[in-house]
């Protein structure tokens, strides 16, 4: 019995299928032989009569056919769904490894753009890099659809390496704005947007933990790269620090270019409106997720930026303040893995809501009353663990809300409006300047309120999708 090419049966299913047909055919032959013998033995009218065995055989055959058809249809739908959404392992884990490297060399480097001697000036380098990384998302999506994943990642690798090498020859701050800010940001966008769109293609059931590992790369980069910066800078100076980091980025990103690829290569030409599907903005659930997430992200950078200076205000040393950020980066890595793993168990949106609420509570209940080094460590452990869940879950939630066909457009839009989060620290600083209260109190409240409002909007989204509060969403 020929099987249409669109029906994808596993090996075990085919064995069961062929065995069933063989046994049924053998049964038909035996009973037919018996029926022929009975008919020849009957004197008259035997040809017009049906034995009870014939009737039962026809009934049984019909039921078997229906049962077999249902089984094949179910297997086909299951395998087609799996083929369309992911394969849960295999080569996909190499894609995860390459994407993890991209996160280390993109957002890990961006988060390390600081210098004690010129913190205010150089902090704008990281801001520029974030703006370009997020802001170019739609353009990168279009270029990826036209030229392919590997070509765009090779361009991104080249830009990142060139920017770091040129930064090694910088003599003024504006040189760093152009190299490590603008040029590096463009390269990071080419890498980051691409891997976040490709990785979900390879997974279905394990998509949460896979994306959690990928997102954890930025936390690992935020922990390791500052240590590398400090070690090289003390021995060789800032120029060679940038140059050596450029070669480290080259090694990691070349590995990513080798491993990361699309699961299905689609070569057909598309119009621009087919690539950038603006109708994702008509999906109210997706808009709710975007707005809620971005409001929460306004508070994301506030503790990471201001806890070190808050530690100095309390009389702690500069090294103690720096260690607090390292603690948060380490816990951020662990927390993103946990968010993805929990999302696979209880639902991606449910996991994101829990982590967002805990981020709000950590600001309200721990940072507000933290006046010592130990209490600040406790705050950074808790906050670092819960604050980064959005980055681990955004791709999965977007894919669930929009479907894989519209997911790339939704992701590029989501990353574009993530630019708002970059200005959360500036907004909180303006509030702190205009409010005469306990120093740093407004920072604590701003971060907590941002996460709380974001979580409330996400809860509304959950109830729109399923009114059962315990449903897996």
Short mmCIF file of C-alpha atoms in Angstrom, two decimals:
data_model
loop_
_atom_site.label_atom_id
_atom_site.label_comp_id
_atom_site.label_asym_id
_atom_site.label_seq_id
_atom_site.Cartn_x
_atom_site.Cartn_y
_atom_site.Cartn_z
CA UNK A 1 0.00 0.00 0.00
CA UNK A 2 1.80 3.20 -1.13
CA UNK A 3 2.01 5.96 1.45
CA UNK A 4 1.68 9.56 0.20
CA UNK A 5 4.88 11.58 0.67
CA UNK A 6 3.16 14.01 3.03
CA UNK A 7 2.54 11.18 5.51
CA UNK A 8 5.58 10.85 7.74
CA UNK A 9 5.56 7.54 9.67
CA UNK A 10 8.24 6.61 12.15
CA UNK A 11 10.08 3.29 11.76
CA UNK A 12 8.12 1.61 14.52
CA UNK A 13 4.83 2.89 13.09
CA UNK A 14 5.70 1.48 9.66
CA UNK A 15 6.52 -1.94 11.11
CA UNK A 16 3.18 -2.00 12.95
CA UNK A 17 1.40 -0.76 9.84
CA UNK A 18 2.94 -3.42 7.52
CA UNK A 19 2.38 -6.20 10.06
CA UNK A 20 -1.27 -5.23 10.40
CA UNK A 21 -1.80 -5.35 6.64
CA UNK A 22 -0.06 -8.73 6.33
CA UNK A 23 -2.12 -10.36 9.12
CA UNK A 24 -5.34 -8.93 7.75
CA UNK A 25 -4.55 -10.22 4.25
CA UNK A 26 -3.74 -13.70 5.61
CA UNK A 27 -7.01 -13.71 7.54
CA UNK A 28 -8.91 -12.78 4.38
CA UNK A 29 -7.33 -15.65 2.42
CA UNK A 30 -8.06 -18.30 5.06
CA UNK A 31 -11.69 -17.30 5.53
CA UNK A 32 -12.28 -16.90 1.78
CA UNK A 33 -10.93 -20.39 1.19
CA UNK A 34 -13.32 -21.78 3.83
CA UNK A 35 -16.25 -19.86 2.30
CA UNK A 36 -15.51 -21.23 -1.17
CA UNK A 37 -15.43 -24.74 0.21
CA UNK A 38 -18.81 -24.24 1.93
CA UNK A 39 -20.37 -22.83 -1.24
CA UNK A 40 -19.23 -25.77 -3.34
CA UNK A 41 -20.75 -28.14 -0.79
CA UNK A 42 -24.20 -26.41 -0.87
CA UNK A 43 -26.67 -27.79 -3.47
CA UNK A 44 -28.53 -24.63 -4.50
CA UNK A 45 -28.36 -20.85 -4.03
CA UNK A 46 -25.11 -20.95 -2.21
CA UNK A 47 -23.77 -18.12 -4.33
CA UNK A 48 -26.54 -15.78 -3.12
CA UNK A 49 -26.03 -16.43 0.55
CA UNK A 50 -23.49 -14.99 2.95
CA UNK A 51 -22.19 -16.97 5.81
CA UNK A 52 -21.99 -15.50 9.27
CA UNK A 53 -18.22 -15.57 8.95
CA UNK A 54 -18.41 -13.41 5.80
CA UNK A 55 -20.62 -10.87 7.55
CA UNK A 56 -18.38 -10.72 10.56
CA UNK A 57 -15.35 -10.52 8.28
CA UNK A 58 -16.72 -7.53 6.37
CA UNK A 59 -17.64 -5.82 9.62
CA UNK A 60 -14.26 -6.57 11.13
CA UNK A 61 -12.47 -5.48 7.98
CA UNK A 62 -14.33 -2.17 7.93
CA UNK A 63 -13.56 -1.50 11.57
CA UNK A 64 -9.90 -2.39 11.04
CA UNK A 65 -9.69 -0.06 8.05
CA UNK A 66 -11.24 2.81 9.99
CA UNK A 67 -9.00 2.16 12.97
CA UNK A 68 -5.92 1.97 10.77
CA UNK A 69 -6.90 5.14 8.93
CA UNK A 70 -7.35 7.00 12.21
CA UNK A 71 -3.97 5.76 13.47
CA UNK A 72 -2.15 6.82 10.31
CA UNK A 73 -3.91 10.20 10.31
CA UNK A 74 -3.00 10.83 13.95
CA UNK A 75 0.61 9.83 13.34
CA UNK A 76 0.74 12.01 10.25
CA UNK A 77 -0.61 15.07 12.04
CA UNK A 78 1.76 14.49 14.92
CA UNK A 79 4.82 14.10 12.72
CA UNK A 80 3.86 16.99 10.47
CA UNK A 81 3.44 19.18 13.54
CA UNK A 82 6.78 18.01 14.90
CA UNK A 83 8.47 18.59 11.55
CA UNK A 84 7.02 22.06 11.34
CA UNK A 85 7.85 23.14 14.89
CA UNK A 86 11.00 21.31 15.90
CA UNK A 87 12.74 18.00 16.50
CA UNK A 88 13.65 18.36 20.19
CA UNK A 89 17.32 17.56 20.09
CA UNK A 90 19.90 16.17 17.74
CA UNK A 91 21.62 18.89 15.75
CA UNK A 92 19.48 21.48 17.53
CA UNK A 93 21.81 21.35 20.53
CA UNK A 94 24.71 22.45 18.31
CA UNK A 95 22.54 25.39 17.27
CA UNK A 96 22.03 26.14 20.97
CA UNK A 97 25.80 26.05 21.54
CA UNK A 98 26.44 28.48 18.69
CA UNK A 99 23.66 30.79 19.87
CA UNK A 100 25.07 30.67 23.41
CA UNK A 101 28.41 31.90 22.05
CA UNK A 102 26.65 34.77 20.28
CA UNK A 103 25.03 35.89 23.53
CA UNK A 104 28.39 35.88 25.32
CA UNK A 105 30.12 38.00 22.69
CA UNK A 106 27.23 40.40 22.10
CA UNK A 107 25.39 41.36 25.28
CA UNK A 108 28.22 40.14 27.48
CA UNK A 109 30.53 42.69 25.85
CA UNK A 110 27.88 45.43 25.83
CA UNK A 111 27.23 45.04 29.56
CA UNK A 112 30.97 45.47 30.20
CA UNK A 113 31.27 48.91 28.55
CA UNK A 114 32.32 50.84 31.65
CA UNK A 115 35.39 52.39 33.18
CA UNK A 116 35.75 53.83 36.70
CA UNK A 117 37.61 56.90 35.43
CA UNK A 118 35.02 57.87 32.87
CA UNK A 119 31.87 56.01 33.83
CA UNK A 120 29.34 58.61 32.65
CA UNK A 121 30.91 59.08 29.22
CA UNK A 122 31.58 55.41 28.54
CA UNK A 123 28.20 54.24 29.79
CA UNK A 124 26.76 55.92 26.69
CA UNK A 125 28.85 53.50 24.60
CA UNK A 126 26.82 50.62 25.98
CA UNK A 127 23.60 52.58 25.48
CA UNK A 128 24.43 53.17 21.82
CA UNK A 129 25.26 49.50 21.32
CA UNK A 130 21.93 48.44 22.85
CA UNK A 131 19.97 50.94 20.73
CA UNK A 132 21.50 49.66 17.50
CA UNK A 133 21.23 46.01 18.58
CA UNK A 134 17.50 46.34 19.19
CA UNK A 135 16.63 49.07 16.69
CA UNK A 136 17.93 47.29 13.60
CA UNK A 137 15.90 44.13 14.27
CA UNK A 138 13.39 44.61 11.40
CA UNK A 139 16.19 45.36 8.92
CA UNK A 140 18.14 42.29 10.01
CA UNK A 141 15.00 40.17 9.63
CA UNK A 142 14.54 41.38 6.04
CA UNK A 143 18.21 40.79 5.18
CA UNK A 144 18.11 37.30 6.70
CA UNK A 145 15.06 36.38 4.61
CA UNK A 146 16.82 37.56 1.44
CA UNK A 147 20.43 36.45 1.95
CA UNK A 148 20.13 33.65 4.49
CA UNK A 149 21.18 33.10 8.09
CA UNK A 150 24.83 32.25 7.54
CA UNK A 151 25.58 35.24 5.30
CA UNK A 152 24.14 37.72 7.82
CA UNK A 153 25.99 36.07 10.70
CA UNK A 154 29.27 36.29 8.78
CA UNK A 155 28.67 40.01 8.23
CA UNK A 156 27.87 40.41 11.93
CA UNK A 157 31.04 38.57 12.92
CA UNK A 158 33.13 40.81 10.66
CA UNK A 159 31.58 43.99 12.09
CA UNK A 160 32.07 42.89 15.69
CA UNK A 161 35.72 41.96 15.19
CA UNK A 162 36.53 45.12 13.20
CA UNK A 163 34.81 47.30 15.82
CA UNK A 164 36.83 45.77 18.66
CA UNK A 165 40.12 46.03 16.78
CA UNK A 166 39.45 49.66 15.87
CA UNK A 167 38.45 50.42 19.46
CA UNK A 168 41.95 49.30 20.43
CA UNK A 169 43.33 52.32 18.57
CA UNK A 170 40.83 54.82 20.01
CA UNK A 171 42.30 57.96 21.55
CA UNK A 172 39.07 59.84 22.32
CA UNK A 173 35.70 58.86 23.73
CA UNK A 174 33.83 59.60 20.48
CA UNK A 175 36.03 57.00 18.77
CA UNK A 176 34.48 54.43 21.10
CA UNK A 177 31.02 55.78 20.32
CA UNK A 178 31.57 54.95 16.65
CA UNK A 179 33.39 51.64 17.10
CA UNK A 180 32.17 49.86 20.22
CA UNK A 181 28.85 51.72 20.17
CA UNK A 182 27.54 52.02 16.61
CA UNK A 183 29.62 49.47 14.67
CA UNK A 184 29.56 46.83 17.39
CA UNK A 185 25.82 47.39 17.90
CA UNK A 186 25.11 46.75 14.21
CA UNK A 187 27.17 43.56 14.28
CA UNK A 188 25.54 42.37 17.50
CA UNK A 189 22.10 42.93 15.96
CA UNK A 190 23.04 40.77 12.96
CA UNK A 191 24.07 37.97 15.30
CA UNK A 192 21.50 38.24 18.10
CA UNK A 193 18.33 38.71 16.06
CA UNK A 194 19.31 35.83 13.78
CA UNK A 195 20.01 33.22 16.46
CA UNK A 196 16.90 34.11 18.46
CA UNK A 197 14.78 33.50 15.35
CA UNK A 198 16.52 30.26 14.33
CA UNK A 199 16.83 28.37 17.61
CA UNK A 200 13.05 27.84 18.18
CA UNK A 201 12.84 26.02 14.82
CA UNK A 202 14.75 23.08 16.27
CA UNK A 203 12.66 22.42 19.38
CA UNK A 204 9.07 21.84 20.49
CA UNK A 205 8.79 20.25 23.93
CA UNK A 206 12.28 21.32 25.03
CA UNK A 207 12.12 24.77 23.48
CA UNK A 208 11.99 26.51 26.85
CA UNK A 209 15.18 25.01 28.26
CA UNK A 210 16.94 25.44 24.89
CA UNK A 211 16.16 29.15 24.75
CA UNK A 212 16.97 29.44 28.45
CA UNK A 213 20.47 28.13 27.76
CA UNK A 214 20.85 30.55 24.85
CA UNK A 215 19.66 33.54 26.88
CA UNK A 216 21.91 32.51 29.75
CA UNK A 217 24.89 33.32 27.55
CA UNK A 218 24.51 37.04 28.24
CA UNK A 219 24.60 36.37 31.99
CA UNK A 220 27.70 34.24 31.58
CA UNK A 221 29.28 36.94 29.42
CA UNK A 222 28.43 39.60 31.98
CA UNK A 223 30.24 37.50 34.59
CA UNK A 224 33.33 36.38 32.64
CA UNK A 225 34.12 39.24 30.23
CA UNK A 226 34.64 41.95 32.91
CA UNK A 227 37.16 39.63 34.57
CA UNK A 228 38.97 39.21 31.25
CA UNK A 229 38.88 42.97 30.68
CA UNK A 230 40.36 43.68 34.11
CA UNK A 231 43.07 41.02 33.87
CA UNK A 232 44.31 42.07 30.41
CA UNK A 233 43.98 45.79 31.11
CA UNK A 234 46.20 45.58 34.19
CA UNK A 235 48.97 43.89 32.22
CA UNK A 236 48.76 45.26 28.67
CA UNK A 237 46.60 48.38 28.79
CA UNK A 238 43.22 49.25 27.28
CA UNK A 239 44.36 49.12 23.63
CA UNK A 240 45.43 45.50 23.74
CA UNK A 241 42.41 44.67 25.88
CA UNK A 242 40.08 45.60 23.02
CA UNK A 243 42.25 43.85 20.41
CA UNK A 244 42.47 40.59 22.34
CA UNK A 245 38.73 40.71 23.02
CA UNK A 246 38.25 41.12 19.28
CA UNK A 247 40.04 37.83 18.66
CA UNK A 248 38.01 36.13 21.41
CA UNK A 249 34.83 37.36 19.73
CA UNK A 250 36.16 36.09 16.40
CA UNK A 251 36.70 32.57 17.75
CA UNK A 252 33.28 32.39 19.42
CA UNK A 253 31.34 33.90 16.52
CA UNK A 254 33.04 31.77 13.85
CA UNK A 255 31.96 28.73 15.86
CA UNK A 256 28.43 30.16 15.87
CA UNK A 257 28.51 30.69 12.09
CA UNK A 258 29.45 27.03 11.63
CA UNK A 259 26.78 25.60 13.93
CA UNK A 260 23.77 27.89 13.52
CA UNK A 261 21.59 27.19 10.51
CA UNK A 262 17.90 27.09 9.61
CA UNK A 263 16.06 23.81 9.87
CA UNK A 264 14.36 24.40 6.52
CA UNK A 265 15.99 26.49 3.81
CA UNK A 266 13.39 28.43 1.86
CA UNK A 267 14.71 29.85 -1.37
CA UNK A 268 11.54 31.30 -2.88
CA UNK A 269 11.41 35.03 -3.46
CA UNK A 270 9.16 37.04 -1.19
CA UNK A 271 7.87 40.55 -1.32
CA UNK A 272 8.74 42.95 1.47
CA UNK A 273 5.22 42.85 2.89
CA UNK A 274 5.46 39.05 3.05
CA UNK A 275 8.73 39.25 4.98
CA UNK A 276 7.69 42.00 7.38
CA UNK A 277 4.17 40.95 8.36
CA UNK A 278 2.67 44.02 9.97
CA UNK A 279 -0.54 42.18 10.75
CA UNK A 280 1.17 40.86 13.88
CA UNK A 281 0.26 44.25 15.34
CA UNK A 282 -3.41 43.31 14.97
CA UNK A 283 -2.93 40.44 17.41
CA UNK A 284 -4.14 41.99 20.67
CA UNK A 285 -2.66 39.21 22.80
CA UNK A 286 0.76 39.80 21.28
CA UNK A 287 0.41 43.54 21.88
CA UNK A 288 -0.46 42.88 25.53
CA UNK A 289 2.63 40.74 25.90
CA UNK A 290 4.79 43.40 24.24
CA UNK A 291 3.48 46.26 26.39
CA UNK A 292 3.60 44.31 29.66
CA UNK A 293 7.12 43.07 28.98
CA UNK A 294 8.48 46.48 28.04
CA UNK A 295 6.99 48.16 31.10
CA UNK A 296 8.69 45.53 33.25
CA UNK A 297 11.95 46.02 31.35
CA UNK A 298 12.01 49.68 32.36
CA UNK A 299 13.10 48.45 35.77
CA UNK A 300 15.54 45.79 34.53
CA UNK A 301 18.74 47.86 34.35
CA UNK A 302 18.04 50.09 37.36
CA UNK A 303 19.45 47.81 40.11
CA UNK A 304 22.30 46.66 37.86
CA UNK A 305 23.36 50.26 37.19
CA UNK A 306 22.79 51.84 40.61
CA UNK A 307 23.49 49.15 43.22
CA UNK A 308 27.30 49.67 42.94
CA UNK A 309 26.94 53.41 43.57
CA UNK A 310 24.41 52.66 46.33
CA UNK A 311 27.05 50.41 47.91
CA UNK A 312 29.53 53.31 47.82
CA UNK A 313 26.89 55.54 49.43
CA UNK A 314 26.66 53.01 52.27
CA UNK A 315 30.43 53.18 52.74
CA UNK A 316 31.38 49.94 51.01
CA UNK A 317 34.50 49.63 48.88
CA UNK A 318 34.59 49.81 45.09
CA UNK A 319 35.54 46.13 44.83
CA UNK A 320 32.54 45.18 46.96
CA UNK A 321 30.26 47.18 44.69
CA UNK A 322 31.68 45.47 41.59
CA UNK A 323 31.29 42.04 43.18
CA UNK A 324 27.56 42.68 43.60
CA UNK A 325 27.14 43.01 39.82
CA UNK A 326 29.14 39.80 39.31
CA UNK A 327 26.80 38.00 41.72
CA UNK A 328 23.78 39.26 39.78
CA UNK A 329 25.31 38.14 36.45
CA UNK A 330 26.00 34.64 37.78
CA UNK A 331 22.48 34.29 39.15
CA UNK A 332 21.07 35.72 35.92
CA UNK A 333 22.61 32.81 34.04
CA UNK A 334 21.10 30.27 36.45
CA UNK A 335 17.74 32.05 36.54
CA UNK A 336 17.30 32.07 32.77
CA UNK A 337 17.92 28.33 32.65
CA UNK A 338 15.40 27.82 35.44
CA UNK A 339 12.82 30.03 33.72
CA UNK A 340 13.07 28.03 30.51
CA UNK A 341 12.93 24.70 32.33
CA UNK A 342 9.93 25.78 34.41
CA UNK A 343 8.24 27.11 31.28
CA UNK A 344 8.40 23.66 29.68
CA UNK A 345 6.66 22.24 32.76
CA UNK A 346 3.96 24.79 33.66
CA UNK A 347 3.76 27.00 30.56
CA UNK A 348 6.00 29.76 29.24
CA UNK A 349 3.70 32.65 30.14
CA UNK A 350 3.05 31.24 33.61
CA UNK A 351 6.78 31.01 34.23
CA UNK A 352 7.33 34.57 33.02
CA UNK A 353 4.57 35.91 35.30
CA UNK A 354 6.03 34.18 38.36
CA UNK A 355 9.54 35.47 37.69
CA UNK A 356 8.30 39.00 36.97
CA UNK A 357 6.31 39.14 40.22
CA UNK A 358 9.32 37.88 42.18
CA UNK A 359 11.49 40.58 40.58
CA UNK A 360 9.04 43.21 41.81
CA UNK A 361 8.93 41.76 45.32
CA UNK A 362 12.72 41.58 45.53
CA UNK A 363 12.92 45.34 44.93
CA UNK A 364 10.12 46.17 47.36
CA UNK A 365 10.98 43.76 50.17
CA UNK A 366 14.76 43.29 49.98
CA UNK A 367 16.46 46.25 48.29
CA UNK A 368 14.30 48.74 50.20
CA UNK A 369 15.67 47.41 53.51
CA UNK A 370 19.22 46.57 52.36
CA UNK A 371 21.75 48.68 54.27
CA UNK A 372 24.70 46.29 54.54
CA UNK A 373 26.95 44.30 52.23
CA UNK A 374 25.38 40.97 53.18
CA UNK A 375 21.83 42.21 52.61
CA UNK A 376 22.85 43.64 49.23
CA UNK A 377 24.34 40.29 48.26
CA UNK A 378 21.04 38.66 49.22
CA UNK A 379 19.16 41.15 47.06
CA UNK A 380 21.41 40.64 44.03
CA UNK A 381 21.13 36.85 44.38
CA UNK A 382 17.33 36.97 44.36
CA UNK A 383 16.95 39.77 41.82
CA UNK A 384 19.63 38.36 39.50
CA UNK A 385 17.89 34.99 39.50
CA UNK A 386 14.42 36.31 38.60
CA UNK A 387 15.00 39.48 36.56
CA UNK A 388 16.05 37.96 33.21
CA UNK A 389 13.20 35.52 32.53
CA UNK A 390 11.81 37.67 29.71
CA UNK A 391 14.92 37.17 27.58
CA UNK A 392 14.70 33.40 28.01
CA UNK A 393 10.97 33.17 27.29
CA UNK A 394 10.15 35.97 24.82
CA UNK A 395 10.82 33.89 21.69
CA UNK A 396 8.77 30.95 22.91
CA UNK A 397 5.83 33.06 24.05
CA UNK A 398 5.85 35.05 20.80
CA UNK A 399 5.89 31.84 18.75
CA UNK A 400 2.96 30.47 20.77
CA UNK A 401 0.92 33.66 20.31
CA UNK A 402 1.68 34.22 16.61
CA UNK A 403 2.64 30.84 15.17
CA UNK A 404 6.00 30.02 13.60
CA UNK A 405 5.06 31.59 10.25
CA UNK A 406 4.68 35.07 11.76
CA UNK A 407 7.18 34.59 14.57
CA UNK A 408 10.18 36.32 12.86
CA UNK A 409 8.14 39.49 12.27
CA UNK A 410 6.83 39.41 15.82
CA UNK A 411 10.31 38.92 17.26
CA UNK A 412 11.78 41.83 15.29
CA UNK A 413 8.95 44.10 16.46
CA UNK A 414 9.40 42.94 20.05
CA UNK A 415 13.14 43.64 19.98
CA UNK A 416 12.55 47.02 18.35
CA UNK A 417 10.38 48.27 21.19
CA UNK A 418 12.85 46.84 23.71
CA UNK A 419 14.77 50.07 23.11
CA UNK A 420 12.44 51.57 25.72
CA UNK A 421 14.21 49.54 28.42
CA UNK A 422 17.49 51.31 27.70
CA UNK A 423 16.04 54.57 29.02
CA UNK A 424 14.68 53.14 32.26
CA UNK A 425 17.80 54.21 34.14
CA UNK A 426 17.58 57.74 32.74
CA UNK A 427 13.91 58.05 33.72
CA UNK A 428 14.59 56.79 37.24
CA UNK A 429 17.53 59.22 37.56
CA UNK A 430 15.28 62.13 36.57
CA UNK A 431 12.75 61.06 39.20
CA UNK A 432 15.49 60.73 41.81
CA UNK A 433 16.70 64.25 41.05
CA UNK A 434 13.22 65.76 41.35
CA UNK A 435 12.16 63.91 44.50
CA UNK A 436 13.51 65.02 47.88
CA UNK A 437 13.49 61.82 49.89
CA UNK A 438 15.91 59.20 51.13
CA UNK A 439 18.74 58.78 48.58
CA UNK A 440 18.19 55.87 46.17
CA UNK A 441 14.67 55.24 47.51
CA UNK A 442 13.06 56.31 44.23
CA UNK A 443 15.29 53.87 42.32
CA UNK A 444 14.02 51.04 44.50
CA UNK A 445 10.39 52.03 44.03
CA UNK A 446 10.75 52.67 40.29
CA UNK A 447 12.19 49.22 39.60
CA UNK A 448 9.59 47.50 41.77
CA UNK A 449 6.62 49.39 40.29
CA UNK A 450 7.81 48.74 36.73
CA UNK A 451 7.95 44.99 37.31
CA UNK A 452 4.65 45.01 39.19
CA UNK A 453 2.75 46.85 36.44
CA UNK A 454 4.28 44.59 33.82
CA UNK A 455 3.22 41.48 35.73
CA UNK A 456 -0.38 42.75 36.04
CA UNK A 457 -0.63 43.18 32.27
CA UNK A 458 0.81 39.69 31.75
CA UNK A 459 -1.81 38.29 34.15
CA UNK A 460 -4.54 39.94 32.05
CA UNK A 461 -3.04 38.24 28.98
CA UNK A 462 -3.05 34.87 30.73
CA UNK A 463 -6.73 35.21 31.68
CA UNK A 464 -7.59 36.15 28.10
CA UNK A 465 -5.92 32.98 26.87
CA UNK A 466 -7.41 30.71 29.54
CA UNK A 467 -9.55 31.75 32.51
CA UNK A 468 -8.40 28.74 34.50
CA UNK A 469 -5.63 30.19 36.74
CA UNK A 470 -3.89 26.81 36.84
CA UNK A 471 -3.97 26.15 33.10
CA UNK A 472 -0.67 25.60 31.31
CA UNK A 473 -0.21 28.71 29.16
#
